[in-house]
Coordinates of C-alpha atoms in Angstrom, one line a residue:
Chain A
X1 CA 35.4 -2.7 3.4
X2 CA 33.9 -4.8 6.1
X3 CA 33.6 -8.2 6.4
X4 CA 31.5 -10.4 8.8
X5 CA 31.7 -13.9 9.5
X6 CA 29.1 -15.9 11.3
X7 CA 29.3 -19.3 12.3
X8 CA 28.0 -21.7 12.6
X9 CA 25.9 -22.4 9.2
X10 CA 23.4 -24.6 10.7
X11 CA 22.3 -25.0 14.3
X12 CA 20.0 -27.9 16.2
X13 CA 19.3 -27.6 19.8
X14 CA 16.7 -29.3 21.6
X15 CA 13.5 -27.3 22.9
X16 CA 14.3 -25.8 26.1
X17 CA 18.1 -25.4 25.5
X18 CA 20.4 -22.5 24.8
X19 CA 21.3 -21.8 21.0
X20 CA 24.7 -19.2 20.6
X21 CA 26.2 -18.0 17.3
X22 CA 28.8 -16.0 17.0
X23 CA 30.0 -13.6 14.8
X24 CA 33.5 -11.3 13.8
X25 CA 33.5 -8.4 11.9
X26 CA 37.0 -6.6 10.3
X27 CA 36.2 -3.0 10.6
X28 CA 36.9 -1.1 13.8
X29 CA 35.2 1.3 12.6
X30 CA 31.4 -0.4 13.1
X31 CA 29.9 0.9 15.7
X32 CA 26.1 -1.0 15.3
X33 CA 25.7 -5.2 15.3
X34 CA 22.3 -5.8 14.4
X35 CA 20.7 -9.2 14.4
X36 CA 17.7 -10.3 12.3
X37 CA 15.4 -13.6 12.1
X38 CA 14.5 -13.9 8.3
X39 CA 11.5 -16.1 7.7
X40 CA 12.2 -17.6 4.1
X41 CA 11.0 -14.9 1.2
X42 CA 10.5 -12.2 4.1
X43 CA 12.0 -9.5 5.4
X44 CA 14.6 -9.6 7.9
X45 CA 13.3 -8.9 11.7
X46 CA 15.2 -6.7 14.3
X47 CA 15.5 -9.4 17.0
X48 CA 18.1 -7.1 19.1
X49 CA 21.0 -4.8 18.7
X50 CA 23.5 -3.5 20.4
X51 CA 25.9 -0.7 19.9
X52 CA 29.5 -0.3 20.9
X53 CA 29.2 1.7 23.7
X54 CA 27.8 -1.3 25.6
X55 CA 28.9 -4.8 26.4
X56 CA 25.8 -7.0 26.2
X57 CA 22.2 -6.4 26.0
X58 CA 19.0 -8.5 26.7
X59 CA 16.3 -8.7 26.2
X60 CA 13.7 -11.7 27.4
X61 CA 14.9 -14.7 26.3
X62 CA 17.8 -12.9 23.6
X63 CA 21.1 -11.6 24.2
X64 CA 23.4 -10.2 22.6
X65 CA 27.5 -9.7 23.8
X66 CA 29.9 -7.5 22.0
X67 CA 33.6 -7.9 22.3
X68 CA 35.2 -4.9 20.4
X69 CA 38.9 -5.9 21.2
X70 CA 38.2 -9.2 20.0
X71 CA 35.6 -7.7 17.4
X72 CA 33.2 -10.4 17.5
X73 CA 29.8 -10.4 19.2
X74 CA 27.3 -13.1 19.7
X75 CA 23.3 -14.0 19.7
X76 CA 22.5 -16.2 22.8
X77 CA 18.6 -17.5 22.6
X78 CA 17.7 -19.4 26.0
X79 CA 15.2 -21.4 26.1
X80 CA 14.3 -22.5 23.1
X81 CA 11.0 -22.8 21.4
X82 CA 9.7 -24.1 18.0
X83 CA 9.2 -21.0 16.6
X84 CA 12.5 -19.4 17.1
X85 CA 13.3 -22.2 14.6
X86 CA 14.7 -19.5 11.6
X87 CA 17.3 -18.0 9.9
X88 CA 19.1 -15.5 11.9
X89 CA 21.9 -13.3 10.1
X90 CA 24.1 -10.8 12.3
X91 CA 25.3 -7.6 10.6
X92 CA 27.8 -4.7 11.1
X93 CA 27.2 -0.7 10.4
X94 CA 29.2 1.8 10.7
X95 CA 25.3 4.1 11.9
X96 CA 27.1 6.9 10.0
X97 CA 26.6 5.7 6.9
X98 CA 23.8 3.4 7.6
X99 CA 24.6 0.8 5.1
X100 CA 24.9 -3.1 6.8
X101 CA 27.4 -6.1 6.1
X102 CA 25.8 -9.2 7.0
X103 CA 26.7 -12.9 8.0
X104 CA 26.2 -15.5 5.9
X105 CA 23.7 -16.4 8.6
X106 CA 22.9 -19.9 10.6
X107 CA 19.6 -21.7 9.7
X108 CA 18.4 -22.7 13.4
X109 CA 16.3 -25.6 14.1
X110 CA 14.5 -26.2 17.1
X111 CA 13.9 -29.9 17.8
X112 CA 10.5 -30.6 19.9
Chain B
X1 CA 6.5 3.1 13.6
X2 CA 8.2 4.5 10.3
X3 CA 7.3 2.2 7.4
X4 CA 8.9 0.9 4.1
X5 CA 7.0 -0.5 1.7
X6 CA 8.2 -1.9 -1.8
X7 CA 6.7 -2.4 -5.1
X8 CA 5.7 -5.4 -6.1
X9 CA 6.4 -8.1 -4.0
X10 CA 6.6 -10.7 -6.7
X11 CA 7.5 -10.3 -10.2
X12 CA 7.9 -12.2 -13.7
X13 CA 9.2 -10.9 -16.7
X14 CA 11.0 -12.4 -20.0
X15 CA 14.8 -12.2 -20.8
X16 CA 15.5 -9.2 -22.2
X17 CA 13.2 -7.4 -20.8
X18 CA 13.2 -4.6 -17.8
X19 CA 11.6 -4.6 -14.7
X20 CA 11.3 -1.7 -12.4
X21 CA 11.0 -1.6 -8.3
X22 CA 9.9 1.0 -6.2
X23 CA 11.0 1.2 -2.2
X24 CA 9.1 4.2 -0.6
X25 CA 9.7 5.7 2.5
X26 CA 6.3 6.2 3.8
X27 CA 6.3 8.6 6.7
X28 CA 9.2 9.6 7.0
X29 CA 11.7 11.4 4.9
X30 CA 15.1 9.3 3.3
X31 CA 18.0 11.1 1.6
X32 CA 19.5 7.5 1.3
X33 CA 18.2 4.4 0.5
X34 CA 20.3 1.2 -0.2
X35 CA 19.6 -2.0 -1.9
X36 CA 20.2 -5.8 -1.2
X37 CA 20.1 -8.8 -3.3
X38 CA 19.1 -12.0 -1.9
X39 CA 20.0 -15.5 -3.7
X40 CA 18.4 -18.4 -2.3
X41 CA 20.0 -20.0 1.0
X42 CA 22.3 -17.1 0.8
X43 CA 22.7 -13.6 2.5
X44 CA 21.8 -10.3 2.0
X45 CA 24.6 -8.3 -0.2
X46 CA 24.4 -4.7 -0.5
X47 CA 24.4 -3.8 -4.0
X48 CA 24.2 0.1 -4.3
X49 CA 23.4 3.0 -2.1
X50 CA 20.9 5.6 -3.8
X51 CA 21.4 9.4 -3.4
X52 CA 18.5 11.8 -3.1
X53 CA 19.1 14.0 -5.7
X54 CA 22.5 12.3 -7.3
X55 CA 24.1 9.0 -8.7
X56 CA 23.7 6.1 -6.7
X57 CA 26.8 4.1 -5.6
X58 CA 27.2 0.8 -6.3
X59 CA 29.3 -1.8 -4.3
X60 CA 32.0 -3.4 -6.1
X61 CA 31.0 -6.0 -9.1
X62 CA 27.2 -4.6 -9.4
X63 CA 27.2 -3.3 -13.0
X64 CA 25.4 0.2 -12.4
X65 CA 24.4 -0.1 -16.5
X66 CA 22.1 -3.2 -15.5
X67 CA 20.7 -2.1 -11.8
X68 CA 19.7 1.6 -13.0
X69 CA 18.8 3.4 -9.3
X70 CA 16.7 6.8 -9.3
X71 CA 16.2 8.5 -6.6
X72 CA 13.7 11.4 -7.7
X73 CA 12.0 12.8 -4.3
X74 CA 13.0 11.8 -0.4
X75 CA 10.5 9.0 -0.2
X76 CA 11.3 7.1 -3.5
X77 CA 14.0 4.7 -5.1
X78 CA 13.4 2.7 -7.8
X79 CA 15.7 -0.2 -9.0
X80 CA 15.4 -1.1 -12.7
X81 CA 17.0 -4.6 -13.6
X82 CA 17.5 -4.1 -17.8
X83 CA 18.1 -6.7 -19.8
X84 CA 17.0 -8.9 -17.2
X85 CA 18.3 -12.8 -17.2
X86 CA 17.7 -15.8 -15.3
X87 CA 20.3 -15.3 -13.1
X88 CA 19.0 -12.3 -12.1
X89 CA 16.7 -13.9 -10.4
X90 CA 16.7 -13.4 -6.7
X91 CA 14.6 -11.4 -3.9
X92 CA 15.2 -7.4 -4.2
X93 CA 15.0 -5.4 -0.7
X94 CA 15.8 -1.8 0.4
X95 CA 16.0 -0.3 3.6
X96 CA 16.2 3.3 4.6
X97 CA 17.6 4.8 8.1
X98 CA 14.5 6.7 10.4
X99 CA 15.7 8.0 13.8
X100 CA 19.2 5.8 13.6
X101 CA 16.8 2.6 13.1
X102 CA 16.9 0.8 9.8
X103 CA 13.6 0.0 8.5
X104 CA 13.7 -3.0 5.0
X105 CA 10.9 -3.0 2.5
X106 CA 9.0 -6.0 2.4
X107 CA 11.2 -6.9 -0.1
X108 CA 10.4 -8.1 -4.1
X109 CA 11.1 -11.3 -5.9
X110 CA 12.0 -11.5 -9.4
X111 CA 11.9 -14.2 -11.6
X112 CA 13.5 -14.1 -15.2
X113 CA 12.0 -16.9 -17.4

Protein backbone atom coordinates (compact mmCIF):
# COMPACT_ATOMS: atom_id res chain seq x y z
CA UNK A 1 0.00 0.00 0.00
CA UNK A 2 1.05 3.54 0.13
CA UNK A 3 3.10 5.21 2.27
CA UNK A 4 3.75 8.99 2.79
CA UNK A 5 6.41 10.63 4.63
CA UNK A 6 6.45 14.21 5.65
CA UNK A 7 9.02 16.07 7.23
CA UNK A 8 9.77 17.97 9.02
CA UNK A 9 7.73 17.28 12.39
CA UNK A 10 7.85 20.72 13.69
CA UNK A 11 8.36 23.92 11.91
CA UNK A 12 9.20 27.80 13.36
CA UNK A 13 9.64 30.55 10.95
CA UNK A 14 9.49 34.06 11.74
CA UNK A 15 6.31 36.23 10.58
CA UNK A 16 6.90 37.31 7.17
CA UNK A 17 9.10 34.32 6.05
CA UNK A 18 8.65 31.34 3.86
CA UNK A 19 7.70 27.96 5.56
CA UNK A 20 8.25 24.60 3.07
CA UNK A 21 7.55 20.95 3.99
CA UNK A 22 7.98 18.41 1.97
CA UNK A 23 6.59 15.20 1.49
CA UNK A 24 7.31 11.46 -0.58
CA UNK A 25 4.82 9.07 -1.18
CA UNK A 26 5.68 5.13 -2.53
CA UNK A 27 2.89 4.47 -4.91
CA UNK A 28 3.14 5.49 -8.49
CA UNK A 29 -0.01 4.88 -8.79
CA UNK A 30 -1.41 8.25 -6.70
CA UNK A 31 -2.46 10.47 -8.84
CA UNK A 32 -4.09 13.32 -6.05
CA UNK A 33 -1.69 15.16 -3.09
CA UNK A 34 -3.99 16.89 -0.99
CA UNK A 35 -2.87 19.13 1.77
CA UNK A 36 -4.89 20.12 4.90
CA UNK A 37 -4.46 22.61 7.98
CA UNK A 38 -6.03 20.71 11.01
CA UNK A 39 -6.93 23.02 13.80
CA UNK A 40 -6.56 20.70 17.06
CA UNK A 41 -10.03 18.55 17.57
CA UNK A 42 -11.27 19.80 13.95
CA UNK A 43 -11.53 18.70 10.76
CA UNK A 44 -8.88 18.78 8.33
CA UNK A 45 -9.05 21.93 5.80
CA UNK A 46 -8.42 21.66 1.97
CA UNK A 47 -5.64 24.28 1.85
CA UNK A 48 -4.62 23.21 -1.94
CA UNK A 49 -4.21 20.30 -4.09
CA UNK A 50 -2.81 19.33 -6.94
CA UNK A 51 -3.03 16.49 -9.24
CA UNK A 52 -0.38 14.71 -11.36
CA UNK A 53 -1.16 16.04 -14.48
CA UNK A 54 0.45 19.37 -13.27
CA UNK A 55 3.75 20.50 -11.82
CA UNK A 56 2.92 23.16 -9.23
CA UNK A 57 -0.08 25.06 -8.36
CA UNK A 58 -0.75 28.33 -6.37
CA UNK A 59 -2.68 29.82 -4.99
CA UNK A 60 -2.25 33.40 -2.96
CA UNK A 61 0.19 32.92 -0.62
CA UNK A 62 0.30 28.66 -0.97
CA UNK A 63 2.00 26.48 -3.31
CA UNK A 64 2.19 23.38 -3.86
CA UNK A 65 5.11 21.41 -6.34
CA UNK A 66 4.80 17.88 -7.40
CA UNK A 67 7.80 15.93 -8.54
CA UNK A 68 6.38 12.46 -9.80
CA UNK A 69 9.87 11.09 -10.88
CA UNK A 70 11.13 11.93 -7.66
CA UNK A 71 7.62 11.24 -6.07
CA UNK A 72 7.59 13.83 -3.55
CA UNK A 73 5.68 17.11 -3.57
CA UNK A 74 5.89 20.08 -1.27
CA UNK A 75 3.66 22.88 0.65
CA UNK A 76 5.42 26.33 0.32
CA UNK A 77 3.46 29.17 2.56
CA UNK A 78 5.13 32.72 1.82
CA UNK A 79 4.65 35.12 3.86
CA UNK A 80 3.83 34.06 6.91
CA UNK A 81 1.13 35.10 9.34
CA UNK A 82 0.08 34.10 12.92
CA UNK A 83 -2.70 32.36 11.90
CA UNK A 84 -1.22 29.99 9.50
CA UNK A 85 0.33 28.79 12.74
CA UNK A 86 -1.30 24.92 12.51
CA UNK A 87 -0.98 21.54 11.77
CA UNK A 88 -0.68 20.84 8.15
CA UNK A 89 -0.65 16.99 7.03
CA UNK A 90 -0.10 16.23 3.17
CA UNK A 91 -1.84 13.11 1.73
CA UNK A 92 -1.78 10.80 -1.36
CA UNK A 93 -4.99 9.21 -3.30
CA UNK A 94 -5.11 7.18 -5.90
CA UNK A 95 -8.94 9.65 -6.95
CA UNK A 96 -10.03 6.20 -8.14
CA UNK A 97 -10.54 4.82 -5.10
CA UNK A 98 -10.89 7.95 -3.10
CA UNK A 99 -9.36 6.65 0.01
CA UNK A 100 -6.16 9.06 1.38
CA UNK A 101 -2.65 8.14 3.07
CA UNK A 102 -1.59 10.92 5.08
CA UNK A 103 1.75 12.39 6.59
CA UNK A 104 2.43 12.26 9.86
CA UNK A 105 2.11 15.97 9.54
CA UNK A 106 4.41 19.17 10.71
CA UNK A 107 3.00 21.37 13.64
CA UNK A 108 3.90 24.99 12.24
CA UNK A 109 4.48 27.91 14.40
CA UNK A 110 4.51 31.23 13.32
CA UNK A 111 6.71 33.50 15.54
CA UNK A 112 5.35 37.32 15.75
CA UNK B 1 -21.01 23.13 -1.31
CA UNK B 2 -21.71 19.27 -0.58
CA UNK B 3 -21.77 18.62 3.15
CA UNK B 4 -20.80 15.92 5.74
CA UNK B 5 -21.97 15.97 8.86
CA UNK B 6 -21.26 13.38 11.71
CA UNK B 7 -22.98 12.25 14.77
CA UNK B 8 -22.11 13.35 17.85
CA UNK B 9 -19.23 15.37 18.02
CA UNK B 10 -18.19 14.34 21.43
CA UNK B 11 -18.92 11.24 23.29
CA UNK B 12 -18.46 9.36 26.73
CA UNK B 13 -19.35 5.95 27.42
CA UNK B 14 -18.10 3.20 30.03
CA UNK B 15 -15.79 0.10 29.25
CA UNK B 16 -17.65 -2.38 27.92
CA UNK B 17 -19.98 -0.68 26.53
CA UNK B 18 -20.85 0.34 22.66
CA UNK B 19 -21.08 3.44 21.08
CA UNK B 20 -22.45 4.15 17.74
CA UNK B 21 -21.42 7.09 14.98
CA UNK B 22 -23.27 8.19 12.23
CA UNK B 23 -21.45 10.16 9.02
CA UNK B 24 -24.27 11.37 6.57
CA UNK B 25 -23.79 12.50 3.31
CA UNK B 26 -26.09 15.36 3.21
CA UNK B 27 -26.83 16.45 -0.31
CA UNK B 28 -25.30 14.49 -2.15
CA UNK B 29 -25.33 10.73 -2.74
CA UNK B 30 -22.08 8.28 -1.36
CA UNK B 31 -21.73 4.67 -2.34
CA UNK B 32 -18.44 4.86 -0.20
CA UNK B 33 -17.58 6.25 2.75
CA UNK B 34 -14.30 5.66 4.74
CA UNK B 35 -13.26 6.14 8.24
CA UNK B 36 -10.19 7.61 10.10
CA UNK B 37 -8.94 7.40 13.54
CA UNK B 38 -7.13 10.13 15.08
CA UNK B 39 -4.84 9.62 18.30
CA UNK B 40 -3.62 12.66 19.87
CA UNK B 41 -0.47 14.49 18.23
CA UNK B 42 -0.76 11.86 15.67
CA UNK B 43 -2.22 11.47 12.00
CA UNK B 44 -5.15 10.44 10.41
CA UNK B 45 -5.13 6.42 9.69
CA UNK B 46 -7.64 5.09 7.52
CA UNK B 47 -9.36 2.40 9.26
CA UNK B 48 -12.12 0.83 6.89
CA UNK B 49 -13.86 1.76 3.75
CA UNK B 50 -17.73 1.20 3.96
CA UNK B 51 -19.72 -0.23 0.98
CA UNK B 52 -23.26 0.92 0.11
CA UNK B 53 -25.00 -2.07 0.25
CA UNK B 54 -21.98 -4.68 1.29
CA UNK B 55 -19.22 -5.47 3.92
CA UNK B 56 -17.00 -2.71 4.68
CA UNK B 57 -13.18 -3.23 4.32
CA UNK B 58 -11.04 -2.74 6.84
CA UNK B 59 -7.26 -1.68 6.57
CA UNK B 60 -4.90 -4.04 8.00
CA UNK B 61 -4.82 -4.50 12.05
CA UNK B 62 -8.45 -2.80 12.50
CA UNK B 63 -10.45 -5.71 14.03
CA UNK B 64 -13.74 -5.46 11.87
CA UNK B 65 -15.49 -7.50 15.13
CA UNK B 66 -14.85 -4.23 17.30
CA UNK B 67 -15.42 -1.23 14.56
CA UNK B 68 -18.81 -2.75 13.18
CA UNK B 69 -19.52 -0.38 9.73
CA UNK B 70 -23.20 -0.29 8.23
CA UNK B 71 -23.82 1.26 5.42
CA UNK B 72 -27.75 1.02 5.04
CA UNK B 73 -28.82 3.78 2.39
CA UNK B 74 -26.33 6.17 0.10
CA UNK B 75 -26.17 8.94 2.62
CA UNK B 76 -25.38 6.93 5.86
CA UNK B 77 -22.49 4.99 7.69
CA UNK B 78 -22.43 4.29 11.00
CA UNK B 79 -19.29 3.12 13.05
CA UNK B 80 -20.08 1.12 16.17
CA UNK B 81 -16.97 0.82 18.62
CA UNK B 82 -18.13 -2.54 20.90
CA UNK B 83 -16.73 -3.33 23.80
CA UNK B 84 -15.28 -0.06 23.88
CA UNK B 85 -11.90 0.56 26.09
CA UNK B 86 -9.77 3.35 27.08
CA UNK B 87 -7.55 2.98 24.42
CA UNK B 88 -10.16 3.43 22.09
CA UNK B 89 -10.20 6.64 22.80
CA UNK B 90 -9.42 8.95 20.01
CA UNK B 91 -11.29 11.40 17.45
CA UNK B 92 -13.55 9.31 14.80
CA UNK B 93 -13.90 11.16 11.19
CA UNK B 94 -15.30 9.99 7.81
CA UNK B 95 -15.15 11.53 4.58
CA UNK B 96 -17.05 10.74 1.39
CA UNK B 97 -15.98 11.67 -2.35
CA UNK B 98 -18.63 14.46 -4.18
CA UNK B 99 -17.62 15.56 -7.77
CA UNK B 100 -13.85 13.99 -7.27
CA UNK B 101 -13.55 16.35 -3.96
CA UNK B 102 -13.42 14.75 -0.62
CA UNK B 103 -15.58 16.28 1.92
CA UNK B 104 -14.62 14.97 6.20
CA UNK B 105 -17.33 15.05 8.76
CA UNK B 106 -16.75 17.23 11.44
CA UNK B 107 -15.49 14.46 13.03
CA UNK B 108 -16.41 12.76 16.73
CA UNK B 109 -14.43 12.22 19.88
CA UNK B 110 -14.72 9.41 22.06
CA UNK B 111 -13.71 8.92 25.36
CA UNK B 112 -13.78 5.47 27.22
CA UNK B 113 -13.71 5.97 31.04
Amino acid sequence: GENVEQHPSTLSVQEGDSAVIKCTYSDSASNYFPWYKQELGKRPQLIIDIRSNVGEKKDQRIAVTLNKTAKHFSLHITETQPEDSAVYFCAASNIGNEKLTFGTGTRLTIIP
Amino acid sequence: GAVVSQHPSWVICKSGTSVKIECRSLDFQATTMFWYRQFPKQSLMLMATSNEGSKATYEQGVEKDKFLINHASLTLSTLTVTSAHPEDSSFYICSATFLDTIYFGEGSWLTVV
